[in-house]
mmCIF file of C-alpha atoms (C1' of nucleotides) in Angstrom:
data_model
loop_
_atom_site.group_PDB
_atom_site.id
_atom_site.type_symbol
_atom_site.label_atom_id
_atom_site.label_comp_id
_atom_site.label_asym_id
_atom_site.label_seq_id
_atom_site.Cartn_x
_atom_site.Cartn_y
_atom_site.Cartn_z
ATOM 1 C CA MET A 24 0.016 0.068 0.017
ATOM 2 C CA LYS A 25 1.414 3.326 -1.046
ATOM 3 C CA THR A 26 1.013 6.007 1.624
ATOM 4 C CA SER A 27 1.756 9.649 1.197
ATOM 5 C CA THR A 28 2.619 11.834 4.148
ATOM 6 C CA GLN A 29 -0.530 13.731 3.478
ATOM 7 C CA GLU A 30 -2.685 10.626 3.718
ATOM 8 C CA ARG A 31 -1.113 9.450 6.816
ATOM 9 C CA LYS A 32 -1.238 12.791 8.624
ATOM 10 C CA GLN A 33 -5.052 12.846 8.714
ATOM 11 C CA TYR A 34 -5.007 9.784 10.925
ATOM 12 C CA LEU A 35 -2.649 11.069 13.567
ATOM 13 C CA GLU A 36 -5.467 13.086 15.216
ATOM 14 C CA PRO A 37 -7.962 10.201 15.472
ATOM 15 C CA ALA A 38 -5.144 8.236 17.189
ATOM 16 C CA GLN A 39 -3.384 10.665 19.420
ATOM 17 C CA GLY A 40 -6.187 13.058 20.041
ATOM 18 C CA CYS A 41 -9.263 10.721 20.278
ATOM 19 C CA VAL A 42 -10.886 11.099 23.768
ATOM 20 C CA CYS A 43 -12.571 7.669 23.411
ATOM 21 C CA PHE A 44 -9.404 5.800 22.371
ATOM 22 C CA ASN A 45 -7.325 7.322 24.998
ATOM 23 C CA LEU A 46 -9.854 6.806 27.715
ATOM 24 C CA ARG A 47 -10.238 3.131 26.697
ATOM 25 C CA LYS A 48 -6.437 2.692 26.483
ATOM 26 C CA SER A 49 -5.849 4.236 29.944
ATOM 27 C CA ALA A 50 -8.686 2.077 31.389
ATOM 28 C CA ARG A 51 -6.999 -1.055 30.030
ATOM 29 C CA ALA A 52 -3.643 0.029 31.435
ATOM 30 C CA ILE A 53 -4.912 0.963 34.970
ATOM 31 C CA THR A 54 -7.141 -2.120 35.147
ATOM 32 C CA GLN A 55 -3.952 -4.267 34.860
ATOM 33 C CA LEU A 56 -2.378 -2.619 37.749
ATOM 34 C CA TYR A 57 -5.401 -2.748 40.040
ATOM 35 C CA GLU A 58 -6.177 -6.400 39.064
ATOM 36 C CA GLU A 59 -2.649 -7.379 39.916
ATOM 37 C CA ALA A 60 -3.061 -5.806 43.300
ATOM 38 C CA LEU A 61 -6.414 -7.516 43.892
ATOM 39 C CA ARG A 62 -5.157 -10.841 42.685
ATOM 40 C CA PRO A 63 -4.755 -12.392 46.160
ATOM 41 C CA THR A 64 -8.538 -11.955 46.523
ATOM 42 C CA GLY A 65 -9.404 -13.328 43.147
ATOM 43 C CA LEU A 66 -11.524 -10.305 42.434
ATOM 44 C CA ARG A 67 -11.536 -8.452 39.154
ATOM 45 C CA ALA A 68 -11.560 -4.652 39.140
ATOM 46 C CA THR A 69 -15.186 -4.613 38.093
ATOM 47 C CA GLN A 70 -16.158 -7.148 40.719
ATOM 48 C CA PHE A 71 -14.444 -5.115 43.506
ATOM 49 C CA SER A 72 -16.370 -2.014 42.306
ATOM 50 C CA LEU A 73 -19.718 -3.966 42.249
ATOM 51 C CA LEU A 74 -19.097 -5.180 45.837
ATOM 52 C CA VAL A 75 -18.306 -1.667 46.978
ATOM 53 C CA ALA A 76 -21.382 -0.159 45.135
ATOM 54 C CA THR A 77 -23.709 -2.842 46.655
ATOM 55 C CA ARG A 78 -22.128 -2.113 50.054
ATOM 56 C CA LEU A 79 -22.931 1.547 49.638
ATOM 57 C CA HIS A 80 -26.459 0.968 48.399
ATOM 58 C CA GLY A 81 -27.313 -1.432 51.247
ATOM 59 C CA VAL A 82 -30.238 -2.800 49.251
ATOM 60 C CA ALA A 83 -29.897 -2.139 45.510
ATOM 61 C CA THR A 84 -31.993 -2.965 42.537
ATOM 62 C CA ILE A 85 -30.543 -3.731 39.099
ATOM 63 C CA ASN A 86 -31.590 -0.422 37.590
ATOM 64 C CA ARG A 87 -30.407 1.749 40.430
ATOM 65 C CA LEU A 88 -27.109 -0.091 40.613
ATOM 66 C CA ALA A 89 -26.664 0.230 36.850
ATOM 67 C CA LYS A 90 -27.415 3.912 36.831
ATOM 68 C CA SER A 91 -24.917 4.636 39.586
ATOM 69 C CA LEU A 92 -22.231 2.623 37.845
ATOM 70 C CA VAL A 93 -22.980 4.145 34.390
ATOM 71 C CA MET A 94 -23.216 0.552 33.155
ATOM 72 C CA ASP A 95 -25.865 -1.018 30.911
ATOM 73 C CA ARG A 96 -28.476 -2.800 32.884
ATOM 74 C CA THR A 97 -27.880 -6.108 31.015
ATOM 75 C CA THR A 98 -24.123 -5.791 31.585
ATOM 76 C CA LEU A 99 -24.665 -5.485 35.169
ATOM 77 C CA THR A 100 -26.823 -8.584 35.188
ATOM 78 C CA ARG A 101 -24.096 -10.510 33.576
ATOM 79 C CA ASN A 102 -21.476 -9.087 35.892
ATOM 80 C CA LEU A 103 -23.369 -10.092 38.921
ATOM 81 C CA LYS A 104 -23.353 -13.699 37.940
ATOM 82 C CA PRO A 105 -19.776 -14.694 39.037
ATOM 83 C CA LEU A 106 -20.267 -12.888 42.223
ATOM 84 C CA GLU A 107 -23.548 -14.703 42.940
ATOM 85 C CA ASN A 108 -21.844 -18.043 41.978
ATOM 86 C CA GLN A 109 -19.014 -17.441 44.404
ATOM 87 C CA GLY A 110 -21.641 -16.559 47.089
ATOM 88 C CA PHE A 111 -20.583 -12.863 47.530
ATOM 89 C CA LEU A 112 -23.896 -11.467 46.515
ATOM 90 C CA ARG A 113 -27.452 -12.614 46.802
ATOM 91 C CA THR A 114 -30.361 -11.294 44.620
ATOM 92 C CA THR A 115 -33.963 -11.813 45.794
ATOM 93 C CA PRO A 116 -37.262 -10.634 44.250
ATOM 94 C CA GLY A 117 -38.346 -7.206 45.357
ATOM 95 C CA SER A 118 -40.569 -7.250 48.411
ATOM 96 C CA GLU A 119 -42.784 -4.542 47.351
ATOM 97 C CA ASP A 120 -42.416 -4.609 43.541
ATOM 98 C CA ARG A 121 -41.975 -8.104 42.412
ATOM 99 C CA ARG A 122 -40.483 -6.946 39.032
ATOM 100 C CA GLU A 123 -37.477 -5.720 40.861
ATOM 101 C CA ARG A 124 -34.576 -7.792 42.126
ATOM 102 C CA GLU A 125 -32.816 -6.757 45.360
ATOM 103 C CA VAL A 126 -29.057 -7.247 45.534
ATOM 104 C CA THR A 127 -27.315 -7.501 48.781
ATOM 105 C CA LEU A 128 -23.905 -8.444 50.138
ATOM 106 C CA THR A 129 -23.604 -11.737 51.864
ATOM 107 C CA ILE A 130 -21.354 -12.398 54.834
ATOM 108 C CA ALA A 131 -18.833 -13.952 52.512
ATOM 109 C CA GLY A 132 -19.098 -10.781 50.267
ATOM 110 C CA GLN A 133 -18.385 -8.579 53.311
ATOM 111 C CA ASP A 134 -15.385 -10.730 54.187
ATOM 112 C CA ILE A 135 -13.802 -10.700 50.726
ATOM 113 C CA LEU A 136 -14.397 -6.899 50.589
ATOM 114 C CA SER A 137 -12.636 -6.462 53.866
ATOM 115 C CA LYS A 138 -9.700 -8.433 52.456
ATOM 116 C CA ALA A 139 -9.703 -6.454 49.234
ATOM 117 C CA LEU A 140 -9.893 -2.954 50.874
ATOM 118 C CA PRO A 141 -6.292 -2.691 52.049
ATOM 119 C CA LEU A 142 -5.046 -4.123 48.692
ATOM 120 C CA TRP A 143 -7.079 -1.469 46.959
ATOM 121 C CA LYS A 144 -5.800 1.210 49.324
ATOM 122 C CA GLN A 145 -2.137 0.184 48.528
ATOM 123 C CA VAL A 146 -2.413 0.434 44.790
ATOM 124 C CA GLN A 147 -4.517 3.579 44.974
ATOM 125 C CA GLN A 148 -1.847 5.162 47.066
ATOM 126 C CA GLN A 149 0.883 3.906 44.668
ATOM 127 C CA VAL A 150 -0.941 5.477 41.728
ATOM 128 C CA THR A 151 -1.553 8.752 43.736
ATOM 129 C CA LYS A 152 2.101 9.002 44.681
ATOM 130 C CA ALA A 153 3.303 8.469 41.141
ATOM 131 C CA LEU A 154 0.865 10.899 39.563
ATOM 132 C CA GLY A 155 0.651 13.293 42.374
ATOM 133 C CA GLN A 156 -2.437 14.166 44.363
ATOM 134 C CA THR A 157 -3.032 17.254 42.334
ATOM 135 C CA ARG A 158 -3.233 15.426 39.032
ATOM 136 C CA VAL A 159 -5.284 12.636 40.453
ATOM 137 C CA ASP A 160 -7.838 15.145 41.800
ATOM 138 C CA ARG A 161 -7.812 16.940 38.477
ATOM 139 C CA LEU A 162 -8.226 13.782 36.507
ATOM 140 C CA LEU A 163 -11.193 12.565 38.631
ATOM 141 C CA LYS A 164 -12.845 15.949 38.189
ATOM 142 C CA ASP A 165 -12.266 15.869 34.485
ATOM 143 C CA LEU A 166 -13.639 12.345 34.218
ATOM 144 C CA SER A 167 -16.743 13.384 36.132
ATOM 145 C CA ALA A 168 -17.225 16.206 33.734
ATOM 146 C CA THR A 169 -16.900 13.945 30.828
ATOM 147 C CA ILE A 170 -19.551 11.683 32.046
ATOM 148 C CA GLU A 171 -21.856 14.583 32.835
ATOM 149 C CA VAL A 172 -21.459 15.892 29.342
ATOM 150 C CA ILE A 173 -22.262 12.558 27.908
ATOM 151 C CA GLU A 174 -25.374 12.012 29.951
ATOM 152 C CA GLY A 175 -26.554 15.431 28.947
ATOM 153 C CA SER A 176 -26.300 14.511 25.253
ATOM 154 C CA MET B 2 -27.633 -6.247 57.027
ATOM 155 C CA LYS B 3 -27.051 -3.658 59.726
ATOM 156 C CA THR B 4 -24.779 -0.853 58.433
ATOM 157 C CA SER B 5 -23.287 1.752 60.651
ATOM 158 C CA THR B 6 -22.268 5.115 59.139
ATOM 159 C CA GLN B 7 -18.779 4.272 60.215
ATOM 160 C CA GLU B 8 -18.740 1.031 58.153
ATOM 161 C CA ARG B 9 -20.275 2.588 55.125
ATOM 162 C CA LYS B 10 -17.819 5.503 55.108
ATOM 163 C CA GLN B 11 -14.846 3.457 54.395
ATOM 164 C CA TYR B 12 -16.267 2.473 51.018
ATOM 165 C CA LEU B 13 -16.927 5.997 49.855
ATOM 166 C CA GLU B 14 -13.353 6.476 48.804
ATOM 167 C CA PRO B 15 -13.016 3.173 46.826
ATOM 168 C CA ALA B 16 -16.070 4.330 44.878
ATOM 169 C CA GLN B 17 -15.700 8.022 44.376
ATOM 170 C CA GLY B 18 -11.977 8.209 44.483
ATOM 171 C CA CYS B 19 -10.856 5.050 42.700
ATOM 172 C CA VAL B 20 -8.807 5.974 39.623
ATOM 173 C CA CYS B 21 -9.526 2.591 38.013
ATOM 174 C CA PHE B 22 -13.282 2.578 38.596
ATOM 175 C CA ASN B 23 -13.675 6.091 37.328
ATOM 176 C CA LEU B 24 -11.563 5.536 34.275
ATOM 177 C CA ARG B 25 -13.554 2.474 33.418
ATOM 178 C CA LYS B 26 -16.818 4.272 34.016
ATOM 179 C CA SER B 27 -15.815 7.174 31.781
ATOM 180 C CA ALA B 28 -14.597 4.804 29.111
ATOM 181 C CA ARG B 29 -17.945 3.080 29.112
ATOM 182 C CA ALA B 30 -19.772 6.387 28.816
ATOM 183 C CA ILE B 31 -17.680 7.885 26.171
ATOM 184 C CA THR B 32 -17.646 4.640 24.128
ATOM 185 C CA GLN B 33 -21.423 4.916 23.930
ATOM 186 C CA LEU B 34 -21.250 8.321 22.430
ATOM 187 C CA TYR B 35 -18.521 7.443 19.802
ATOM 188 C CA GLU B 36 -20.192 4.197 18.851
ATOM 189 C CA GLU B 37 -23.501 5.926 18.264
ATOM 190 C CA ALA B 38 -21.660 8.354 16.006
ATOM 191 C CA LEU B 39 -19.930 5.578 14.135
ATOM 192 C CA ARG B 40 -23.054 3.451 13.892
ATOM 193 C CA PRO B 41 -23.642 4.270 10.124
ATOM 194 C CA THR B 42 -20.344 2.566 9.399
ATOM 195 C CA GLY B 43 -21.068 -0.457 11.582
ATOM 196 C CA LEU B 44 -17.666 0.061 13.219
ATOM 197 C CA ARG B 45 -17.197 -0.281 16.915
ATOM 198 C CA ALA B 46 -14.993 2.276 18.661
ATOM 199 C CA THR B 47 -12.188 -0.273 19.061
ATOM 200 C CA GLN B 48 -12.412 -1.298 15.448
ATOM 201 C CA PHE B 49 -12.160 2.267 14.291
ATOM 202 C CA SER B 50 -9.060 2.644 16.428
ATOM 203 C CA LEU B 51 -7.634 -0.619 15.077
ATOM 204 C CA LEU B 52 -8.082 0.507 11.550
ATOM 205 C CA VAL B 53 -6.496 3.853 12.324
ATOM 206 C CA ALA B 54 -3.577 2.306 14.022
ATOM 207 C CA THR B 55 -2.938 -0.140 11.192
ATOM 208 C CA ARG B 56 -3.141 2.746 8.716
ATOM 209 C CA LEU B 57 -0.609 4.653 10.647
ATOM 210 C CA HIS B 58 1.712 1.615 10.866
ATOM 211 C CA GLY B 59 1.533 0.923 7.245
ATOM 212 C CA VAL B 60 2.729 -2.591 7.889
ATOM 213 C CA ALA B 61 2.212 -3.838 11.401
ATOM 214 C CA THR B 62 2.915 -6.984 13.335
ATOM 215 C CA ILE B 63 0.728 -8.209 16.160
ATOM 216 C CA ASN B 64 3.281 -7.359 18.855
ATOM 217 C CA ARG B 65 4.116 -3.969 17.555
ATOM 218 C CA LEU B 66 0.385 -3.078 17.104
ATOM 219 C CA ALA B 67 -0.438 -4.368 20.573
ATOM 220 C CA LYS B 68 2.255 -2.441 22.166
ATOM 221 C CA SER B 69 1.189 0.835 20.582
ATOM 222 C CA LEU B 70 -2.378 0.181 21.596
ATOM 223 C CA VAL B 71 -1.528 -0.795 25.196
ATOM 224 C CA MET B 72 -3.523 -3.911 24.512
ATOM 225 C CA ASP B 73 -2.767 -7.433 25.306
ATOM 226 C CA ARG B 74 -1.443 -9.312 22.293
ATOM 227 C CA THR B 75 -4.071 -12.006 22.561
ATOM 228 C CA THR B 76 -6.838 -9.469 22.853
ATOM 229 C CA LEU B 77 -5.555 -7.737 19.699
ATOM 230 C CA THR B 78 -5.568 -11.126 17.831
ATOM 231 C CA ARG B 79 -9.227 -11.594 18.777
ATOM 232 C CA ASN B 80 -10.112 -8.023 17.950
ATOM 233 C CA LEU B 81 -8.653 -8.387 14.446
ATOM 234 C CA LYS B 82 -10.995 -11.264 13.623
ATOM 235 C CA PRO B 83 -14.193 -9.290 12.834
ATOM 236 C CA LEU B 84 -12.268 -6.845 10.769
ATOM 237 C CA GLU B 85 -10.605 -9.675 8.762
ATOM 238 C CA ASN B 86 -14.032 -11.408 8.395
ATOM 239 C CA GLN B 87 -15.489 -8.256 6.969
ATOM 240 C CA GLY B 88 -12.466 -7.822 4.660
ATOM 241 C CA PHE B 89 -11.246 -4.568 6.126
ATOM 242 C CA LEU B 90 -7.776 -6.053 7.143
ATOM 243 C CA ARG B 91 -5.581 -8.721 5.783
ATOM 244 C CA THR B 92 -2.906 -10.624 7.792
ATOM 245 C CA THR B 93 -0.109 -12.498 6.033
ATOM 246 C CA PRO B 94 2.963 -14.393 7.378
ATOM 247 C CA GLY B 95 5.914 -12.153 7.894
ATOM 248 C CA SER B 96 8.148 -12.112 4.753
ATOM 249 C CA GLU B 97 11.496 -12.012 6.825
ATOM 250 C CA ASP B 98 10.447 -13.654 10.065
ATOM 251 C CA ARG B 99 7.782 -16.262 9.435
ATOM 252 C CA ARG B 100 6.774 -16.287 13.152
ATOM 253 C CA GLU B 101 5.365 -12.794 12.555
ATOM 254 C CA ARG B 102 2.076 -11.884 10.952
ATOM 255 C CA GLU B 103 1.873 -8.682 8.932
ATOM 256 C CA VAL B 104 -1.346 -6.732 9.248
ATOM 257 C CA THR B 105 -2.430 -4.349 6.454
ATOM 258 C CA LEU B 106 -5.457 -2.419 5.426
ATOM 259 C CA THR B 107 -7.463 -3.634 2.407
ATOM 260 C CA ILE B 108 -8.949 -1.296 -0.057
ATOM 261 C CA ALA B 109 -12.326 -1.962 1.680
ATOM 262 C CA GLY B 110 -10.652 -1.098 4.932
ATOM 263 C CA GLN B 111 -9.438 2.255 3.499
ATOM 264 C CA ASP B 112 -12.957 2.879 2.167
ATOM 265 C CA ILE B 113 -14.685 2.341 5.447
ATOM 266 C CA LEU B 114 -12.061 4.399 7.310
ATOM 267 C CA SER B 115 -12.761 7.261 4.934
ATOM 268 C CA LYS B 116 -16.423 6.972 5.632
ATOM 269 C CA ALA B 117 -15.735 6.818 9.448
ATOM 270 C CA LEU B 118 -13.295 9.708 9.624
ATOM 271 C CA PRO B 119 -15.868 12.553 9.240
ATOM 272 C CA LEU B 120 -18.242 10.894 11.719
ATOM 273 C CA TRP B 121 -15.320 10.596 14.223
ATOM 274 C CA LYS B 122 -14.404 14.214 13.646
ATOM 275 C CA GLN B 123 -18.007 15.342 14.359
ATOM 276 C CA VAL B 124 -18.378 13.500 17.658
ATOM 277 C CA GLN B 125 -14.830 14.511 18.784
ATOM 278 C CA GLN B 126 -15.657 18.135 18.079
ATOM 279 C CA GLN B 127 -18.988 17.750 19.944
ATOM 280 C CA VAL B 128 -17.020 16.383 22.934
ATOM 281 C CA THR B 129 -14.368 19.073 22.631
ATOM 282 C CA LYS B 130 -16.954 21.812 22.459
ATOM 283 C CA ALA B 131 -18.829 20.592 25.520
ATOM 284 C CA LEU B 132 -15.755 19.994 27.664
ATOM 285 C CA GLY B 133 -13.640 22.847 26.288
ATOM 286 C CA GLN B 134 -10.465 22.484 24.420
ATOM 287 C CA THR B 135 -8.479 23.292 27.588
ATOM 288 C CA ARG B 136 -9.941 20.405 29.546
ATOM 289 C CA VAL B 137 -9.607 18.018 26.666
ATOM 290 C CA ASP B 138 -5.934 18.804 26.279
ATOM 291 C CA ARG B 139 -5.426 18.546 29.998
ATOM 292 C CA LEU B 140 -7.312 15.209 30.091
ATOM 293 C CA LEU B 141 -5.371 13.744 27.321
ATOM 294 C CA LYS B 142 -2.062 14.729 29.012
ATOM 295 C CA ASP B 143 -3.136 13.344 32.273
ATOM 296 C CA LEU B 144 -4.254 10.017 30.655
ATOM 297 C CA SER B 145 -0.859 9.822 29.037
ATOM 298 C CA ALA B 146 0.883 10.498 32.233
ATOM 299 C CA THR B 147 -1.188 7.747 33.812
ATOM 300 C CA ILE B 148 -0.155 5.177 31.176
ATOM 301 C CA GLU B 149 3.473 6.074 31.603
ATOM 302 C CA VAL B 150 3.227 5.569 35.378
ATOM 303 C CA ILE B 151 1.743 2.204 34.858
ATOM 304 C CA GLU B 152 4.246 1.118 32.266
ATOM 305 C CA GLY B 153 7.066 2.120 34.551
ATOM 306 C CA SER B 154 5.734 -0.036 37.426
ATOM 307 C "C1'" DA C 11 25.566 -28.627 13.426
ATOM 308 C "C1'" DT C 12 22.719 -29.716 17.134
ATOM 309 C "C1'" DA C 13 20.565 -28.762 21.526
ATOM 310 C "C1'" DT C 14 18.564 -25.114 23.866
ATOM 311 C "C1'" DA C 15 16.793 -20.563 24.742
ATOM 312 C "C1'" DA C 16 14.113 -16.820 23.212
ATOM 313 C "C1'" DT C 17 10.575 -14.950 20.435
ATOM 314 C "C1'" DA C 18 5.838 -14.521 17.741
ATOM 315 C "C1'" DA C 19 1.556 -15.743 17.797
ATOM 316 C "C1'" DG C 20 -2.770 -18.793 18.437
ATOM 317 C "C1'" DA C 21 -6.280 -21.512 21.376
ATOM 318 C "C1'" DG C 22 -8.923 -22.522 25.686
ATOM 319 C "C1'" DT C 23 -11.299 -20.292 29.188
ATOM 320 C "C1'" DA C 24 -13.526 -16.674 31.926
ATOM 321 C "C1'" DT C 25 -15.132 -12.174 32.582
ATOM 322 C "C1'" DA C 26 -16.893 -7.440 30.586
ATOM 323 C "C1'" DT C 27 -19.730 -4.844 27.484
ATOM 324 C "C1'" DA C 28 -24.140 -3.668 25.217
ATOM 325 C "C1'" DC C 29 -27.882 -3.994 21.590
ATOM 326 C "C1'" DA C 30 -32.297 -6.198 20.233
ATOM 327 C "C1'" DC C 31 -35.859 -8.793 21.614
ATOM 328 C "C1'" DC C 32 -38.695 -10.989 25.131
ATOM 329 C "C1'" DT C 33 -41.374 -11.873 29.694
ATOM 330 C "C1'" DA C 34 -43.420 -10.652 33.960
ATOM 331 C "C1'" DT C 35 -45.349 -7.363 36.804
ATOM 332 C "C1'" DT C 36 -47.347 -2.824 37.867
ATOM 333 C "C1'" DG C 37 -49.785 1.398 36.671
ATOM 334 C "C1'" DT C 38 -53.457 3.768 34.031
ATOM 335 C "C1'" DT C 39 -57.516 4.772 31.682
ATOM 336 C "C1'" DG C 40 -61.955 3.968 29.722
ATOM 337 C "C1'" DC D 4 -62.635 -4.154 36.152
ATOM 338 C "C1'" DA D 5 -60.492 -5.064 31.551
ATOM 339 C "C1'" DA D 6 -57.441 -3.326 27.961
ATOM 340 C "C1'" DC D 7 -53.389 -1.092 27.310
ATOM 341 C "C1'" DA D 8 -49.207 1.410 28.509
ATOM 342 C "C1'" DA D 9 -45.187 1.584 31.324
ATOM 343 C "C1'" DT D 10 -41.577 -0.459 33.905
ATOM 344 C "C1'" DA D 11 -38.116 -4.062 35.716
ATOM 345 C "C1'" DG D 12 -35.543 -7.411 34.416
ATOM 346 C "C1'" DG D 13 -33.546 -11.616 31.534
ATOM 347 C "C1'" DT D 14 -31.720 -14.013 26.945
ATOM 348 C "C1'" DG D 15 -29.425 -14.378 22.544
ATOM 349 C "C1'" DT D 16 -25.720 -12.744 20.135
ATOM 350 C "C1'" DA D 17 -21.527 -10.363 19.109
ATOM 351 C "C1'" DT D 18 -17.554 -7.970 20.427
ATOM 352 C "C1'" DA D 19 -13.819 -6.650 24.052
ATOM 353 C "C1'" DT D 20 -10.438 -8.077 27.433
ATOM 354 C "C1'" DA D 21 -6.569 -10.839 29.272
ATOM 355 C "C1'" DC D 22 -4.449 -14.968 31.624
ATOM 356 C "C1'" DT D 23 -2.560 -19.568 30.872
ATOM 357 C "C1'" DC D 24 -0.841 -22.976 27.917
ATOM 358 C "C1'" DT D 25 0.699 -24.485 23.505
ATOM 359 C "C1'" DT D 26 3.015 -24.446 18.775
ATOM 360 C "C1'" DA D 27 6.054 -22.794 15.291
ATOM 361 C "C1'" DT D 28 10.032 -20.312 14.124
ATOM 362 C "C1'" DT D 29 14.382 -17.948 14.919
ATOM 363 C "C1'" DA D 30 18.617 -17.036 17.608
ATOM 364 C "C1'" DT D 31 22.291 -18.733 20.414
ATOM 365 C "C1'" DA D 32 25.701 -21.496 22.737
ATOM 366 C "C1'" DT D 33 28.679 -25.366 22.730
#
DNA sequence: ATATAATAAGAGTATATACACCTATTGTTG
DNA sequence: CAACAATAGGTGTATATACTCTTATTATAT
């Protein structure tokens, strides 16, 4: 394939400047680091976040959890499966509205979360130290702004 | 499950402050927006990035492509499949080193990329306008820094 | 030159992601 | 109350992601 400088140049921006690509790329990279840290627990990054979110909700439904995670409802359903299978989460039909499913942490779920928490703290501190607190705070704020922009679209 | 304020508080940070979770969450959100924009082409966000990266490489091997995308080699192999099946990419055994596979864009691949480029430009501009050029530039720089930190770990 | 080490890449398995379509339950309206 | 609309959630399918193990080829050491 012959390629002129001109032809190639128009694809530098979609590579280096693409917000989507660079966010996905960074997410892949950081996920590696966090999953390595969480490996002693056997939890994946998403699974840790799901347990934390469930813990914070107390009693959560699929829709509410999905909304708070900015995750498709059907994705969440699938992601809950391995955690249910391992006995970390329990889902029961809604007591008032039987269409709903109530998701709660089990004792085993609380235990694994307690084990995971210090490992998370360690890797989070490692990242914070390497990037600097200022940059981490700025990054988190910019990420929040990005999500708000998208949800407003 | 009884939950004291004290117990719950320790999980606010792993939710709101976790670099990994928030990067993944933002990646999910922004992917939705870009994939909606690219829908007329049938390309997913990753597929668009793969075509762009291949275009920039001219001739790429699996390892080199994977490295530049910060993507696991085996992930890349899987991601190439749908693009090969649709005839957008071709992979051939390396001419000098037969262990390698050379990945190149086909004519059909160049065509779909030409169709996708203006759609990408539009959504990228939309995001840039909404976030502001300053914040986009800052975000991209911070994301790069994040990746560098991880690769240095 | 051959045995061995190193490198490039694929396959098996498991999780993550979301769209389109479907079912069950609840709410609403005549 | 019965018909219909709205809502909560699951399934089928396809892609995305990466770890472990395996094969094929190349490089190296004796």
